Amino acid sequence: MSPIITTVLWSSLILLALGILFGVMLGYFSKVMAVNEDPRIVKITELMPGANCGACGFAGCANLAESMVQGKAPIDRCKQLDSKSAIEISSILGIEIDSSNFTKKVAIVRCQGSVDNATQQVIVKDVPTCKLAVTLKMYAKTCLYSCIGYGDCANVCPYNAITIGSKGLPVVDNMLCTGCGLCVSTCPRKVIELIPYGKQVLALCNNQNKGKEVKDACKVGCIACMLCVKKCPKNAIRMENNLPVIDRKLCDVCGICVEACPMKTIRFIHEA
Amino acid sequence: MELIQEISMILINSVLAQNFVIIRFIALCSFVGMTTSMENSIGMGGAVTFVTVMASVISYALHYFILVPFHLEYLQTIAFILTIAVFVQLVELYLKKAVPSLYKAMGIYLPLIATNCMILAVTLLNITEHYSLFIAVIFSIGASLGYTLALILLAGIRTKMRYTTIPKFLQGYPIIFITASFMAIAFLGLQGIAR
């Protein structure tokens, strides 16, 4: 035999022997040191996203799965679970869950007070953050419920899903948004909200004032005329704080309220 | 007397003057990844110490009793990596059974020790420097002590760093690498104490 073939043969034989030796050793030790783990933990860990992102506050998916079994953490602690896995986990744990909580959620800016629409009281320049603007009362728009537009939400978003558009309002990229809710808690005016992703109608206004005050402040603000409530064939809309609240369970997205709204406040969103 | 001198020389060399992380810039991934808190870095240092010492003993035996007799020294790297990986698995199994609290605290980082460059570097250096088994063990203890020291130092600095204002373009990893390079300059001053 030529020396090359002998060398190759020997080296592969030695490595093979080592591999077998180590394999047998590991197999033996895994039997000896087997820990009787709760089989539910293993099953739930397999259903987890497996990204080990740590957004839930636990050290990885396996750790969260264990806490779920021990009842320390609710299933919706993991924001990335899809509804199918969530239902399976709930059946393993014997807990009833509302699977609608596990559809993809995205942030939506409930304000249309762009530069064209909202009335500006003064021109404010060089205010770095919305939070500071609220503290110093240095905001351009007269509406006290509107988006200030200095981009605290865009800065805080870890996925760069929010940008301040050309009209001075934040624009959410629904593909990038994971529904983590950081922008919701950051916004000093509470203009941003998390909603399930999908075609629906939504009143894009936060102004709790009535008619004239709103009309002075914004071209597209809700004046609480209640036309949408009267026109809705499913009675899915009710008024709260002078704003329409649309019940997603009753609404069939017929669009009658969108046509009826005289201020163009209610709009279709997430249209494909 | 000569032995004591050699041992102390090797220890000083591997802990301070030729510190694996700070001077040789080996095992930077866990250096940056595990120094978020003091507890993390101490736990990581302990686990790495254990694995390094055991892996250097086993790889030493593997090299002199299997690879040298068959003239297969060029298989060093792959055989040593195999050894380290198996050993990390064993440690993981053992910890899971014996010390579940430590196992949980280590989390995902325990299996990642298998890819810690320092352990492979120590096992390979043991062979190329022609250390005896005893000295090899001392060397691996020193190397992992130096590793733990570097981790603890950086963890301390990072704890302080949380209360300081860092320019936006330096936030995150850039400032850590700049800090690490300053630490390297400081450690360069210790070069003189080693022969």
Coordinates of C-alpha atoms in Angstrom, one line a residue:
Chain A
M1 CA 0.0 0.0 0.0
S2 CA 1.2 3.5 -0.8
P3 CA 2.1 5.7 2.2
I4 CA -0.7 8.2 1.5
I5 CA -3.4 5.5 1.7
T6 CA -2.0 4.2 4.9
T7 CA -1.9 7.6 6.4
V8 CA -5.4 8.4 5.4
L9 CA -6.6 5.0 6.6
W10 CA -4.8 5.3 10.0
S11 CA -6.0 8.8 10.7
S12 CA -9.6 8.0 9.8
L13 CA -9.5 4.8 11.9
I14 CA -8.1 6.7 14.9
L15 CA -10.7 9.4 14.6
L16 CA -13.4 6.8 14.2
A17 CA -12.2 5.0 17.2
L18 CA -12.1 8.2 19.2
G19 CA -15.6 9.2 18.1
I20 CA -17.0 5.8 19.0
L21 CA -15.2 5.8 22.4
F22 CA -16.5 9.3 23.2
G23 CA -20.0 8.5 21.9
V24 CA -20.3 5.4 24.1
M25 CA -18.9 7.4 27.0
L26 CA -21.5 10.2 26.6
G27 CA -24.3 7.7 26.0
Y28 CA -23.4 5.9 29.2
F29 CA -23.1 9.1 31.3
S30 CA -26.4 10.4 30.0
K31 CA -28.0 7.2 31.2
V32 CA -26.2 7.4 34.6
M33 CA -26.8 11.1 35.1
A34 CA -30.3 11.2 33.7
V35 CA -32.5 13.7 35.5
N36 CA -36.2 13.0 35.7
E37 CA -37.4 16.1 34.0
D38 CA -41.0 17.0 33.8
P39 CA -41.9 15.8 30.3
R40 CA -44.2 18.8 29.9
I41 CA -41.2 21.1 30.1
V42 CA -39.5 19.3 27.2
K43 CA -42.6 19.4 25.1
I44 CA -43.3 23.1 25.8
T45 CA -39.6 23.9 25.0
E46 CA -40.0 22.3 21.6
L47 CA -43.1 24.5 20.9
M48 CA -41.2 27.7 21.8
P49 CA -39.8 29.9 19.1
G50 CA -36.3 28.8 20.2
A51 CA -34.8 32.2 19.5
N52 CA -33.6 32.5 23.2
C53 CA -34.1 36.2 22.8
G54 CA -34.7 36.9 26.5
A55 CA -37.4 39.5 25.9
C56 CA -39.6 37.6 28.4
G57 CA -37.1 38.2 31.2
F58 CA -36.1 34.6 31.6
A59 CA -32.8 33.0 30.6
G60 CA -33.9 31.5 27.3
C61 CA -36.9 29.5 26.1
A62 CA -36.3 26.5 28.2
N63 CA -36.3 28.6 31.4
L64 CA -39.6 30.2 30.4
A65 CA -41.1 26.8 29.6
E66 CA -40.2 25.6 33.1
S67 CA -41.7 28.7 34.7
M68 CA -44.9 28.1 32.7
V69 CA -45.1 24.6 34.0
Q70 CA -44.6 25.8 37.6
G71 CA -47.3 28.4 37.0
K72 CA -44.9 31.3 37.5
A73 CA -45.3 32.8 34.1
P74 CA -48.4 33.2 31.9
I75 CA -48.3 31.7 28.3
D76 CA -48.6 35.2 26.7
R77 CA -45.3 36.1 28.4
C78 CA -43.7 35.1 25.1
K79 CA -44.6 37.7 22.6
Q80 CA -43.4 35.7 19.6
L81 CA -45.6 32.6 20.1
D82 CA -48.0 32.0 17.3
S83 CA -51.6 31.0 18.1
K84 CA -51.1 27.3 17.1
S85 CA -48.2 26.7 19.5
A86 CA -50.0 28.7 22.2
I87 CA -53.1 26.5 22.0
E88 CA -50.9 23.4 22.1
I89 CA -49.1 24.7 25.2
S90 CA -52.3 25.5 26.9
S91 CA -53.6 22.0 26.2
I92 CA -50.4 20.6 27.7
L93 CA -50.8 22.7 30.8
G94 CA -54.6 22.3 31.0
I95 CA -55.2 26.1 30.9
E96 CA -57.9 27.9 28.9
I97 CA -56.5 30.7 26.8
D98 CA -57.9 33.2 24.5
S99 CA -56.1 32.4 21.2
S100 CA -56.9 35.8 19.8
N101 CA -54.2 37.2 22.1
F102 CA -51.6 35.4 20.1
T103 CA -52.2 36.8 16.6
K104 CA -49.5 39.2 15.4
K105 CA -49.8 42.6 17.0
V106 CA -48.5 45.8 15.6
A107 CA -48.3 49.4 16.8
I108 CA -50.6 52.0 15.2
V109 CA -50.4 55.7 15.6
R110 CA -53.9 56.9 16.4
C111 CA -53.4 60.4 15.1
Q112 CA -53.7 62.0 11.7
G113 CA -52.6 65.4 12.8
S114 CA -50.0 65.8 10.1
V115 CA -48.6 69.2 9.1
D116 CA -51.4 69.7 6.6
N117 CA -54.2 68.7 9.0
A118 CA -53.5 70.0 12.4
T119 CA -53.5 73.6 13.4
Q120 CA -50.1 74.9 14.4
Q121 CA -50.0 77.5 17.2
V122 CA -46.3 78.4 17.0
I123 CA -43.3 77.2 15.1
V124 CA -41.2 75.2 17.5
K125 CA -37.7 74.3 16.6
D126 CA -34.9 72.4 18.2
V127 CA -36.9 70.3 20.7
P128 CA -35.0 67.0 20.9
T129 CA -37.7 64.7 22.4
C130 CA -41.4 64.5 22.8
K131 CA -41.0 64.0 26.5
L132 CA -39.1 67.2 26.8
A133 CA -41.7 69.0 24.7
V134 CA -44.5 67.9 27.0
T135 CA -42.5 68.9 30.1
L136 CA -41.7 72.4 28.7
K137 CA -45.1 72.7 26.9
M138 CA -43.3 73.4 23.7
Y139 CA -45.3 71.7 21.0
A140 CA -46.4 73.1 17.8
K141 CA -50.0 71.7 17.4
T142 CA -52.9 73.2 19.3
C143 CA -54.5 69.7 19.9
L144 CA -53.4 68.5 23.3
Y145 CA -54.1 64.8 22.3
S146 CA -52.1 64.7 19.1
C147 CA -48.8 63.2 18.2
I148 CA -46.0 65.7 18.9
G149 CA -43.9 64.2 16.2
Y150 CA -40.4 64.6 17.6
G151 CA -39.8 60.8 17.3
D152 CA -39.4 59.3 20.8
C153 CA -41.1 56.2 19.4
A154 CA -38.8 56.0 16.4
N155 CA -35.8 56.3 18.7
V156 CA -36.9 53.7 21.2
C157 CA -37.9 51.1 18.6
P158 CA -35.3 48.3 18.7
Y159 CA -36.3 47.0 15.3
N160 CA -36.2 50.4 13.5
A161 CA -39.9 49.8 12.5
I162 CA -40.9 53.4 13.2
T163 CA -39.8 56.4 11.1
I164 CA -41.0 59.9 11.2
G165 CA -42.7 60.5 7.8
S166 CA -42.6 63.6 5.6
K167 CA -45.9 64.8 7.1
G168 CA -44.4 64.8 10.5
L169 CA -46.1 61.7 11.8
P170 CA -44.6 58.4 12.8
V171 CA -45.0 55.6 10.2
V172 CA -45.0 52.0 11.4
D173 CA -43.5 49.4 9.2
N174 CA -45.9 46.5 9.9
M175 CA -43.4 43.9 8.6
L176 CA -40.7 45.0 11.0
C177 CA -42.9 45.6 14.0
T178 CA -43.0 42.8 16.5
G179 CA -45.5 44.3 18.9
C180 CA -43.1 44.6 21.8
G181 CA -44.9 47.7 23.0
L182 CA -41.9 49.8 23.8
C183 CA -43.2 52.7 21.8
V184 CA -46.6 52.5 23.5
S185 CA -45.1 53.0 26.9
T186 CA -42.7 55.7 25.6
C187 CA -45.2 58.0 23.9
P188 CA -46.0 60.8 26.4
R189 CA -49.3 61.5 24.7
K190 CA -50.4 57.8 24.6
V191 CA -51.1 58.1 20.9
I192 CA -49.7 54.7 19.9
E193 CA -51.6 51.5 20.6
L194 CA -51.0 47.8 19.9
I195 CA -53.7 46.2 17.7
P196 CA -54.0 42.8 16.1
Y197 CA -52.7 42.9 12.5
G198 CA -55.4 42.5 9.9
K199 CA -57.8 44.6 7.8
Q200 CA -60.1 46.6 10.1
V201 CA -61.6 50.0 10.7
L202 CA -60.2 52.3 13.4
A203 CA -60.9 55.8 14.5
L204 CA -57.5 57.5 14.2
C205 CA -58.0 60.2 16.8
N206 CA -57.5 60.7 20.5
N207 CA -59.1 64.1 21.1
Q208 CA -61.6 63.7 23.9
N209 CA -63.0 67.2 23.3
K210 CA -66.3 67.9 21.5
G211 CA -67.2 69.5 18.1
K212 CA -65.9 73.0 17.8
E213 CA -62.7 72.6 19.8
V214 CA -61.7 69.6 17.8
K215 CA -62.6 71.3 14.5
D216 CA -60.4 74.3 15.4
A217 CA -57.5 72.1 16.2
C218 CA -57.5 69.6 13.4
K219 CA -59.1 68.9 10.0
V220 CA -59.5 65.2 10.7
G221 CA -60.2 65.0 14.4
C222 CA -63.3 63.2 15.8
I223 CA -66.0 65.7 16.6
A224 CA -68.1 63.1 18.4
C225 CA -71.0 63.5 16.0
M226 CA -72.0 59.8 16.6
L227 CA -72.9 59.3 13.0
C228 CA -70.8 56.1 13.0
V229 CA -72.7 54.8 16.0
K230 CA -76.0 55.4 14.3
K231 CA -75.1 54.0 10.9
C232 CA -73.3 50.8 12.1
P233 CA -75.5 47.9 11.1
K234 CA -73.9 45.6 13.6
N235 CA -74.1 48.0 16.6
A236 CA -70.3 47.5 17.0
I237 CA -69.5 51.1 17.8
R238 CA -70.0 52.8 21.1
M239 CA -68.8 56.2 22.3
E240 CA -66.3 56.5 25.1
N241 CA -64.8 59.9 26.1
N242 CA -66.2 61.4 23.0
L243 CA -64.4 58.9 20.8
P244 CA -65.8 55.9 18.9
V245 CA -64.7 52.5 20.2
I246 CA -65.2 49.8 17.6
D247 CA -65.7 46.3 18.9
R248 CA -63.5 44.0 16.8
K249 CA -65.7 40.9 17.6
L250 CA -68.8 42.5 16.2
C251 CA -67.3 44.5 13.4
D252 CA -67.4 42.9 10.0
V253 CA -65.3 45.7 8.3
C254 CA -68.2 46.7 6.0
G255 CA -66.9 50.2 5.8
I256 CA -70.2 52.1 6.3
C257 CA -68.7 54.0 9.2
V258 CA -65.7 55.0 7.0
E259 CA -68.1 56.5 4.4
A260 CA -70.3 58.0 7.1
C261 CA -67.6 59.8 9.0
P262 CA -67.7 63.5 8.0
M263 CA -64.2 64.2 9.3
K264 CA -62.5 61.2 7.7
T265 CA -61.4 60.1 11.2
I266 CA -62.5 56.5 10.8
R267 CA -60.3 54.7 8.2
F268 CA -59.5 51.3 6.9
I269 CA -56.1 50.2 8.1
H270 CA -53.8 47.3 7.2
E271 CA -55.3 47.1 3.8
A272 CA -53.3 44.6 1.8
Chain B
M1 CA 13.5 25.2 44.5
E2 CA 13.9 25.3 40.8
L3 CA 10.5 23.7 40.4
I4 CA 8.8 26.3 42.6
Q5 CA 10.5 29.0 40.6
E6 CA 9.3 27.4 37.3
I7 CA 5.7 27.1 38.7
S8 CA 5.5 30.7 39.9
M9 CA 7.0 31.9 36.6
I10 CA 4.4 30.0 34.6
L11 CA 1.6 31.2 36.8
I12 CA 2.7 34.9 36.6
N13 CA 3.2 34.6 32.9
S14 CA -0.1 33.0 32.2
V15 CA -2.2 35.1 34.6
L16 CA -0.6 38.5 34.0
A17 CA 2.2 39.0 31.5
Q18 CA 0.8 36.7 28.8
N19 CA -2.9 37.0 29.8
F20 CA -4.9 35.0 27.3
V21 CA -7.7 37.5 26.9
I22 CA -6.0 40.9 27.4
I23 CA -2.6 40.3 25.9
R24 CA -3.1 37.5 23.4
F25 CA -6.7 38.6 22.5
I26 CA -8.0 35.0 22.6
A27 CA -11.6 34.1 23.7
L28 CA -12.9 37.6 23.1
C29 CA -16.5 36.3 22.4
S30 CA -17.2 35.2 25.9
F31 CA -15.1 38.2 27.2
V32 CA -17.6 40.5 25.7
G33 CA -20.7 38.4 26.0
M34 CA -20.4 37.2 29.6
T35 CA -19.3 40.4 31.3
T36 CA -22.7 41.9 31.6
S37 CA -22.7 41.2 35.4
M38 CA -20.3 40.2 38.0
E39 CA -22.1 36.9 38.9
N40 CA -22.1 35.9 35.2
S41 CA -18.4 36.4 34.8
I42 CA -17.5 34.6 38.0
G43 CA -19.6 31.6 37.1
M44 CA -18.2 31.6 33.5
G45 CA -14.7 31.8 34.9
G46 CA -15.3 28.8 37.2
A47 CA -16.8 26.6 34.5
V48 CA -14.0 27.5 32.1
T49 CA -11.3 26.8 34.7
F50 CA -12.8 23.4 35.3
V51 CA -13.1 22.5 31.6
T52 CA -9.7 23.8 30.7
V53 CA -7.8 21.8 33.4
M54 CA -9.7 18.6 32.6
A55 CA -9.4 19.1 28.8
S56 CA -5.7 19.8 29.0
V57 CA -5.1 16.6 31.0
I58 CA -7.1 14.4 28.7
S59 CA -5.7 16.0 25.5
Y60 CA -2.2 15.6 26.9
A61 CA -2.9 11.9 27.3
L62 CA -4.5 11.7 23.9
H63 CA -1.5 13.3 22.3
Y64 CA 1.2 11.3 23.9
F65 CA -0.5 7.9 24.1
I66 CA -2.4 7.8 20.9
L67 CA -1.3 10.5 18.4
V68 CA 2.4 10.3 18.8
P69 CA 2.8 6.5 18.7
F70 CA 0.8 6.4 15.4
H71 CA 2.6 9.5 14.0
L72 CA -0.6 11.4 13.7
E73 CA 0.4 14.7 15.3
Y74 CA -1.4 16.7 12.6
L75 CA -4.7 15.4 13.9
Q76 CA -4.2 17.5 17.1
T77 CA -6.7 20.2 16.3
I78 CA -9.6 18.0 15.4
A79 CA -8.9 15.4 18.1
F80 CA -8.6 18.2 20.8
I81 CA -11.8 19.9 19.7
L82 CA -13.6 16.6 19.9
T83 CA -12.2 16.1 23.4
I84 CA -13.2 19.5 24.6
A85 CA -16.7 19.2 23.1
V86 CA -17.3 15.8 24.8
F87 CA -15.9 17.2 28.0
V88 CA -18.3 20.2 28.0
Q89 CA -21.2 17.8 27.4
L90 CA -20.1 15.7 30.4
V91 CA -19.8 18.8 32.6
E92 CA -23.3 19.9 31.5
L93 CA -24.8 16.5 32.3
Y94 CA -23.0 16.5 35.7
L95 CA -24.1 20.0 36.6
K96 CA -27.7 19.2 35.6
K97 CA -27.7 16.3 38.0
A98 CA -25.5 17.6 40.8
V99 CA -25.8 21.4 40.9
P100 CA -29.0 22.3 39.1
S101 CA -28.9 25.9 40.4
L102 CA -25.6 26.6 38.8
Y103 CA -26.8 24.8 35.7
K104 CA -29.7 27.2 35.4
A105 CA -27.5 30.2 36.1
M106 CA -25.1 29.3 33.3
G107 CA -28.0 28.8 30.9
I108 CA -27.0 28.9 27.2
Y109 CA -23.4 29.8 28.0
L110 CA -22.5 26.4 29.3
P111 CA -22.7 24.6 25.9
L112 CA -20.9 27.6 24.4
I113 CA -17.8 26.8 26.4
A114 CA -17.2 24.1 23.8
T115 CA -16.4 26.9 21.4
N116 CA -14.2 28.9 23.8
C117 CA -11.0 29.5 21.8
M118 CA -8.9 29.7 25.0
I119 CA -9.4 26.1 25.9
L120 CA -8.1 24.9 22.5
A121 CA -5.3 27.4 22.7
V122 CA -4.2 26.0 26.1
T123 CA -4.3 22.4 25.0
L124 CA -2.3 23.1 21.8
L125 CA 0.3 25.3 23.6
N126 CA 0.8 22.5 26.2
I127 CA 2.0 20.3 23.3
T128 CA 4.0 22.9 21.3
E129 CA 5.8 24.2 24.5
H130 CA 6.7 20.6 25.4
Y131 CA 5.4 21.0 29.0
S132 CA 5.3 18.0 31.3
L133 CA 1.9 16.9 32.5
F134 CA 2.3 18.7 35.9
I135 CA 3.4 21.9 34.3
A136 CA 0.7 21.7 31.7
V137 CA -1.9 21.5 34.5
I138 CA -0.3 24.5 36.3
F139 CA -0.3 26.4 33.0
S140 CA -4.0 25.6 32.3
I141 CA -4.9 26.7 35.9
G142 CA -3.0 29.9 35.4
A143 CA -4.5 30.6 32.0
S144 CA -8.0 30.2 33.2
L145 CA -7.3 32.2 36.3
G146 CA -6.1 35.0 34.0
Y147 CA -9.3 34.6 31.9
T148 CA -11.4 34.9 35.1
L149 CA -9.5 37.9 36.2
A150 CA -10.0 39.6 32.8
L151 CA -13.7 38.9 32.9
I152 CA -14.1 40.2 36.5
L153 CA -12.2 43.4 35.6
L154 CA -14.3 44.1 32.6
A155 CA -17.5 43.3 34.4
G156 CA -16.5 45.8 37.1
I157 CA -15.8 48.5 34.5
R158 CA -19.1 47.8 32.7
T159 CA -21.0 48.1 35.9
K160 CA -19.5 51.6 36.4
M161 CA -20.1 52.4 32.7
R162 CA -23.9 52.1 33.2
Y163 CA -23.9 55.4 35.2
T164 CA -21.9 57.4 32.6
T165 CA -22.9 59.1 29.5
I166 CA -21.4 57.5 26.5
P167 CA -21.5 59.2 23.1
K168 CA -24.1 57.6 20.9
F169 CA -21.7 56.3 18.3
L170 CA -19.7 54.5 20.9
Q171 CA -22.6 52.9 22.8
G172 CA -22.6 49.1 23.0
Y173 CA -19.7 47.1 21.7
P174 CA -17.4 49.9 20.5
I175 CA -16.9 51.3 24.0
I176 CA -16.2 47.8 25.3
F177 CA -13.5 47.1 22.7
I178 CA -12.0 50.5 23.5
T179 CA -12.0 49.7 27.2
A180 CA -10.5 46.3 26.4
S181 CA -7.7 47.9 24.5
F182 CA -6.9 50.3 27.3
M183 CA -6.8 47.3 29.6
A184 CA -4.4 45.7 27.2
I185 CA -2.1 48.8 27.3
A186 CA -2.2 48.6 31.2
F187 CA -1.3 44.9 31.1
L188 CA 1.6 45.6 28.8
G189 CA 3.3 47.3 31.7
L190 CA 3.5 43.9 33.4
Q191 CA 5.6 42.4 30.6
G192 CA 8.8 43.2 32.5
I193 CA 8.1 40.9 35.4
A194 CA 8.1 37.8 33.3
R195 CA 11.4 36.4 31.9

